[in-house]
């Protein structure tokens, strides 16, 4: 007979693990694995939620001002980049990890920018299961 563990409300908390961040290991453009990594927040972290709200507000403001479609697209792309960069709270490079440095990395590697957002949204990486190398 299997004994079921009695769960408590704290068993459903997501903010603590999401706020710690997890390592997203990087590969070179040719696909070679490296030991370099970014530390990425989970989407449930307060910082990620705030960044998402900020990016959404930038896009809404642009739409309300009646900017041209090209301007709106540019503003949307910058808001996306800012959001994705805000998910990165550290890295293994010797250079200082700053929002501008992270944004430069992600701007120059669009696939990595997408990977950061997908990693942050992958709840398995933060709340259980075996951590995966990406």
PDB file of C-alpha atoms in Angstrom:
ATOM      1  CA  UNK A   1       0.000   0.000   0.000  1.00  0.00           C
ATOM      2  CA  UNK A   2       1.329   3.437  -0.978  1.00  0.00           C
ATOM      3  CA  UNK A   3       1.107   6.202   1.582  1.00  0.00           C
ATOM      4  CA  UNK A   4       0.272   9.554   0.033  1.00  0.00           C
ATOM      5  CA  UNK A   5       2.058  12.602   1.363  1.00  0.00           C
ATOM      6  CA  UNK A   6      -0.222  15.227   2.829  1.00  0.00           C
ATOM      7  CA  UNK A   7       0.269  18.362   0.761  1.00  0.00           C
ATOM      8  CA  UNK A   8       0.273  21.871   2.138  1.00  0.00           C
ATOM      9  CA  UNK A   9      -0.276  25.194   0.366  1.00  0.00           C
ATOM     10  CA  UNK A  10       3.487  25.771   0.249  1.00  0.00           C
ATOM     11  CA  UNK A  11       3.870  22.701  -1.968  1.00  0.00           C
ATOM     12  CA  UNK A  12       2.272  24.815  -4.696  1.00  0.00           C
ATOM     13  CA  UNK A  13       4.477  27.899  -4.317  1.00  0.00           C
ATOM     14  CA  UNK A  14       6.347  28.815  -7.504  1.00  0.00           C
ATOM     15  CA  UNK A  15       7.896  32.198  -6.692  1.00  0.00           C
ATOM     16  CA  UNK A  16      10.874  31.029  -4.584  1.00  0.00           C
ATOM     17  CA  UNK A  17      12.301  28.631  -7.190  1.00  0.00           C
ATOM     18  CA  UNK A  18      11.519  30.983 -10.084  1.00  0.00           C
ATOM     19  CA  UNK A  19      13.320  33.816  -8.285  1.00  0.00           C
ATOM     20  CA  UNK A  20      16.500  31.789  -7.773  1.00  0.00           C
ATOM     21  CA  UNK A  21      17.023  31.290 -11.485  1.00  0.00           C
ATOM     22  CA  UNK A  22      18.499  28.292 -13.271  1.00  0.00           C
ATOM     23  CA  UNK A  23      21.477  27.815 -15.571  1.00  0.00           C
ATOM     24  CA  UNK A  24      20.865  27.839 -19.292  1.00  0.00           C
ATOM     25  CA  UNK A  25      24.014  26.332 -20.816  1.00  0.00           C
ATOM     26  CA  UNK A  26      25.137  27.884 -24.087  1.00  0.00           C
ATOM     27  CA  UNK A  27      26.266  26.331 -27.323  1.00  0.00           C
ATOM     28  CA  UNK A  28      28.421  28.044 -29.907  1.00  0.00           C
ATOM     29  CA  UNK A  29      26.735  29.000 -33.196  1.00  0.00           C
ATOM     30  CA  UNK A  30      28.094  25.771 -34.737  1.00  0.00           C
ATOM     31  CA  UNK A  31      26.249  23.764 -32.062  1.00  0.00           C
ATOM     32  CA  UNK A  32      29.317  22.898 -29.959  1.00  0.00           C
ATOM     33  CA  UNK A  33      28.443  22.655 -26.274  1.00  0.00           C
ATOM     34  CA  UNK A  34      30.258  24.910 -23.813  1.00  0.00           C
ATOM     35  CA  UNK A  35      30.416  25.346 -20.063  1.00  0.00           C
ATOM     36  CA  UNK A  36      29.233  28.955 -20.431  1.00  0.00           C
ATOM     37  CA  UNK A  37      25.775  29.705 -19.109  1.00  0.00           C
ATOM     38  CA  UNK A  38      23.204  32.365 -18.388  1.00  0.00           C
ATOM     39  CA  UNK A  39      21.289  32.355 -15.113  1.00  0.00           C
ATOM     40  CA  UNK A  40      17.647  32.776 -16.097  1.00  0.00           C
ATOM     41  CA  UNK A  41      14.681  33.628 -13.887  1.00  0.00           C
ATOM     42  CA  UNK A  42      11.500  31.613 -14.069  1.00  0.00           C
ATOM     43  CA  UNK A  43       8.470  33.306 -15.551  1.00  0.00           C
ATOM     44  CA  UNK A  44       6.713  33.201 -12.153  1.00  0.00           C
ATOM     45  CA  UNK A  45       9.346  35.382 -10.480  1.00  0.00           C
ATOM     46  CA  UNK A  46       8.216  38.866  -9.446  1.00  0.00           C
ATOM     47  CA  UNK A  47      11.005  40.415 -11.543  1.00  0.00           C
ATOM     48  CA  UNK A  48       9.863  38.541 -14.649  1.00  0.00           C
ATOM     49  CA  UNK A  49       6.243  39.478 -14.055  1.00  0.00           C
ATOM     50  CA  UNK A  50       7.191  43.134 -13.618  1.00  0.00           C
ATOM     51  CA  UNK A  51       9.299  43.083 -16.792  1.00  0.00           C
ATOM     52  CA  UNK A  52       6.419  41.520 -18.731  1.00  0.00           C
ATOM     53  CA  UNK A  53       4.035  44.230 -17.498  1.00  0.00           C
ATOM     54  CA  UNK A  54       6.556  46.929 -18.448  1.00  0.00           C
ATOM     55  CA  UNK A  55       7.032  45.515 -21.956  1.00  0.00           C
ATOM     56  CA  UNK A  56       3.263  45.260 -22.425  1.00  0.00           C
ATOM     57  CA  UNK A  57       2.834  48.870 -21.313  1.00  0.00           C
ATOM     58  CA  UNK A  58       5.455  50.069 -23.807  1.00  0.00           C
ATOM     59  CA  UNK A  59       3.601  48.300 -26.611  1.00  0.00           C
ATOM     60  CA  UNK A  60       0.205  49.645 -25.476  1.00  0.00           C
ATOM     61  CA  UNK A  61       1.582  53.187 -25.254  1.00  0.00           C
ATOM     62  CA  UNK A  62       2.975  52.930 -28.781  1.00  0.00           C
ATOM     63  CA  UNK A  63      -0.392  51.735 -30.085  1.00  0.00           C
ATOM     64  CA  UNK A  64      -2.223  54.585 -28.327  1.00  0.00           C
ATOM     65  CA  UNK A  65       0.066  57.258 -29.773  1.00  0.00           C
ATOM     66  CA  UNK A  66      -0.787  56.107 -33.279  1.00  0.00           C
ATOM     67  CA  UNK A  67       2.801  55.386 -34.295  1.00  0.00           C
ATOM     68  CA  UNK A  68       3.257  54.018 -37.791  1.00  0.00           C
ATOM     69  CA  UNK A  69       3.283  50.262 -38.266  1.00  0.00           C
ATOM     70  CA  UNK A  70       7.073  50.318 -38.763  1.00  0.00           C
ATOM     71  CA  UNK A  71       7.583  52.333 -35.575  1.00  0.00           C
ATOM     72  CA  UNK A  72       5.231  50.049 -33.652  1.00  0.00           C
ATOM     73  CA  UNK A  73       7.100  46.988 -34.899  1.00  0.00           C
ATOM     74  CA  UNK A  74      10.427  48.503 -33.851  1.00  0.00           C
ATOM     75  CA  UNK A  75       9.040  49.428 -30.434  1.00  0.00           C
ATOM     76  CA  UNK A  76       7.599  45.924 -30.028  1.00  0.00           C
ATOM     77  CA  UNK A  77      10.923  44.310 -30.922  1.00  0.00           C
ATOM     78  CA  UNK A  78      12.765  46.521 -28.418  1.00  0.00           C
ATOM     79  CA  UNK A  79      10.182  45.731 -25.727  1.00  0.00           C
ATOM     80  CA  UNK A  80      10.591  41.989 -26.416  1.00  0.00           C
ATOM     81  CA  UNK A  81      14.362  42.313 -26.193  1.00  0.00           C
ATOM     82  CA  UNK A  82      14.140  44.256 -22.919  1.00  0.00           C
ATOM     83  CA  UNK A  83      11.816  41.610 -21.479  1.00  0.00           C
ATOM     84  CA  UNK A  84      14.045  38.718 -22.500  1.00  0.00           C
ATOM     85  CA  UNK A  85      17.176  40.477 -21.244  1.00  0.00           C
ATOM     86  CA  UNK A  86      15.508  41.126 -17.878  1.00  0.00           C
ATOM     87  CA  UNK A  87      15.089  37.368 -17.413  1.00  0.00           C
ATOM     88  CA  UNK A  88      18.886  36.972 -17.298  1.00  0.00           C
ATOM     89  CA  UNK A  89      20.253  37.746 -13.835  1.00  0.00           C
ATOM     90  CA  UNK A  90      23.782  36.428 -14.235  1.00  0.00           C
ATOM     91  CA  UNK A  91      26.241  34.664 -16.465  1.00  0.00           C
ATOM     92  CA  UNK A  92      29.528  32.784 -16.414  1.00  0.00           C
ATOM     93  CA  UNK A  93      31.478  35.241 -18.580  1.00  0.00           C
ATOM     94  CA  UNK A  94      34.255  37.331 -17.036  1.00  0.00           C
ATOM     95  CA  UNK A  95      32.612  40.516 -18.290  1.00  0.00           C
ATOM     96  CA  UNK A  96      30.133  42.162 -15.931  1.00  0.00           C
ATOM     97  CA  UNK A  97      26.560  40.985 -16.441  1.00  0.00           C
ATOM     98  CA  UNK A  98      24.570  44.178 -16.972  1.00  0.00           C
ATOM     99  CA  UNK A  99      21.196  44.698 -18.654  1.00  0.00           C
ATOM    100  CA  UNK A 100      22.925  46.431 -21.576  1.00  0.00           C
ATOM    101  CA  UNK A 101      25.480  43.623 -21.980  1.00  0.00           C
ATOM    102  CA  UNK A 102      22.761  40.962 -21.894  1.00  0.00           C
ATOM    103  CA  UNK A 103      20.661  42.926 -24.393  1.00  0.00           C
ATOM    104  CA  UNK A 104      23.674  43.182 -26.720  1.00  0.00           C
ATOM    105  CA  UNK A 105      24.225  39.412 -26.527  1.00  0.00           C
ATOM    106  CA  UNK A 106      20.562  38.650 -27.209  1.00  0.00           C
ATOM    107  CA  UNK A 107      20.290  41.263 -29.978  1.00  0.00           C
ATOM    108  CA  UNK A 108      23.236  39.602 -31.721  1.00  0.00           C
ATOM    109  CA  UNK A 109      21.905  36.069 -31.216  1.00  0.00           C
ATOM    110  CA  UNK A 110      18.144  36.139 -31.845  1.00  0.00           C
ATOM    111  CA  UNK A 111      17.838  32.369 -31.387  1.00  0.00           C
ATOM    112  CA  UNK A 112      19.336  32.682 -27.898  1.00  0.00           C
ATOM    113  CA  UNK A 113      16.852  35.449 -27.083  1.00  0.00           C
ATOM    114  CA  UNK A 114      14.007  33.089 -27.952  1.00  0.00           C
ATOM    115  CA  UNK A 115      15.668  30.260 -25.995  1.00  0.00           C
ATOM    116  CA  UNK A 116      15.889  32.466 -22.880  1.00  0.00           C
ATOM    117  CA  UNK A 117      12.160  33.160 -22.971  1.00  0.00           C
ATOM    118  CA  UNK A 118      11.301  29.499 -23.610  1.00  0.00           C
ATOM    119  CA  UNK A 119      13.632  28.391 -20.810  1.00  0.00           C
ATOM    120  CA  UNK A 120      12.024  30.841 -18.370  1.00  0.00           C
ATOM    121  CA  UNK A 121       8.565  29.532 -19.254  1.00  0.00           C
ATOM    122  CA  UNK A 122       9.523  25.834 -18.929  1.00  0.00           C
ATOM    123  CA  UNK A 123       8.218  25.125 -15.452  1.00  0.00           C
ATOM    124  CA  UNK A 124       9.877  21.673 -15.288  1.00  0.00           C
ATOM    125  CA  UNK A 125      13.273  23.387 -15.111  1.00  0.00           C
ATOM    126  CA  UNK A 126      12.264  25.235 -11.948  1.00  0.00           C
ATOM    127  CA  UNK A 127       9.821  23.036 -10.078  1.00  0.00           C
ATOM    128  CA  UNK A 128      10.936  19.481 -10.396  1.00  0.00           C
ATOM    129  CA  UNK A 129      12.362  16.833 -12.572  1.00  0.00           C
ATOM    130  CA  UNK A 130      15.960  16.499 -13.572  1.00  0.00           C
ATOM    131  CA  UNK A 131      17.561  19.794 -14.674  1.00  0.00           C
ATOM    132  CA  UNK A 132      18.340  19.662 -18.371  1.00  0.00           C
ATOM    133  CA  UNK A 133      21.282  21.122 -20.228  1.00  0.00           C
ATOM    134  CA  UNK A 134      20.223  23.380 -23.066  1.00  0.00           C
TER     135      UNK A 134
END
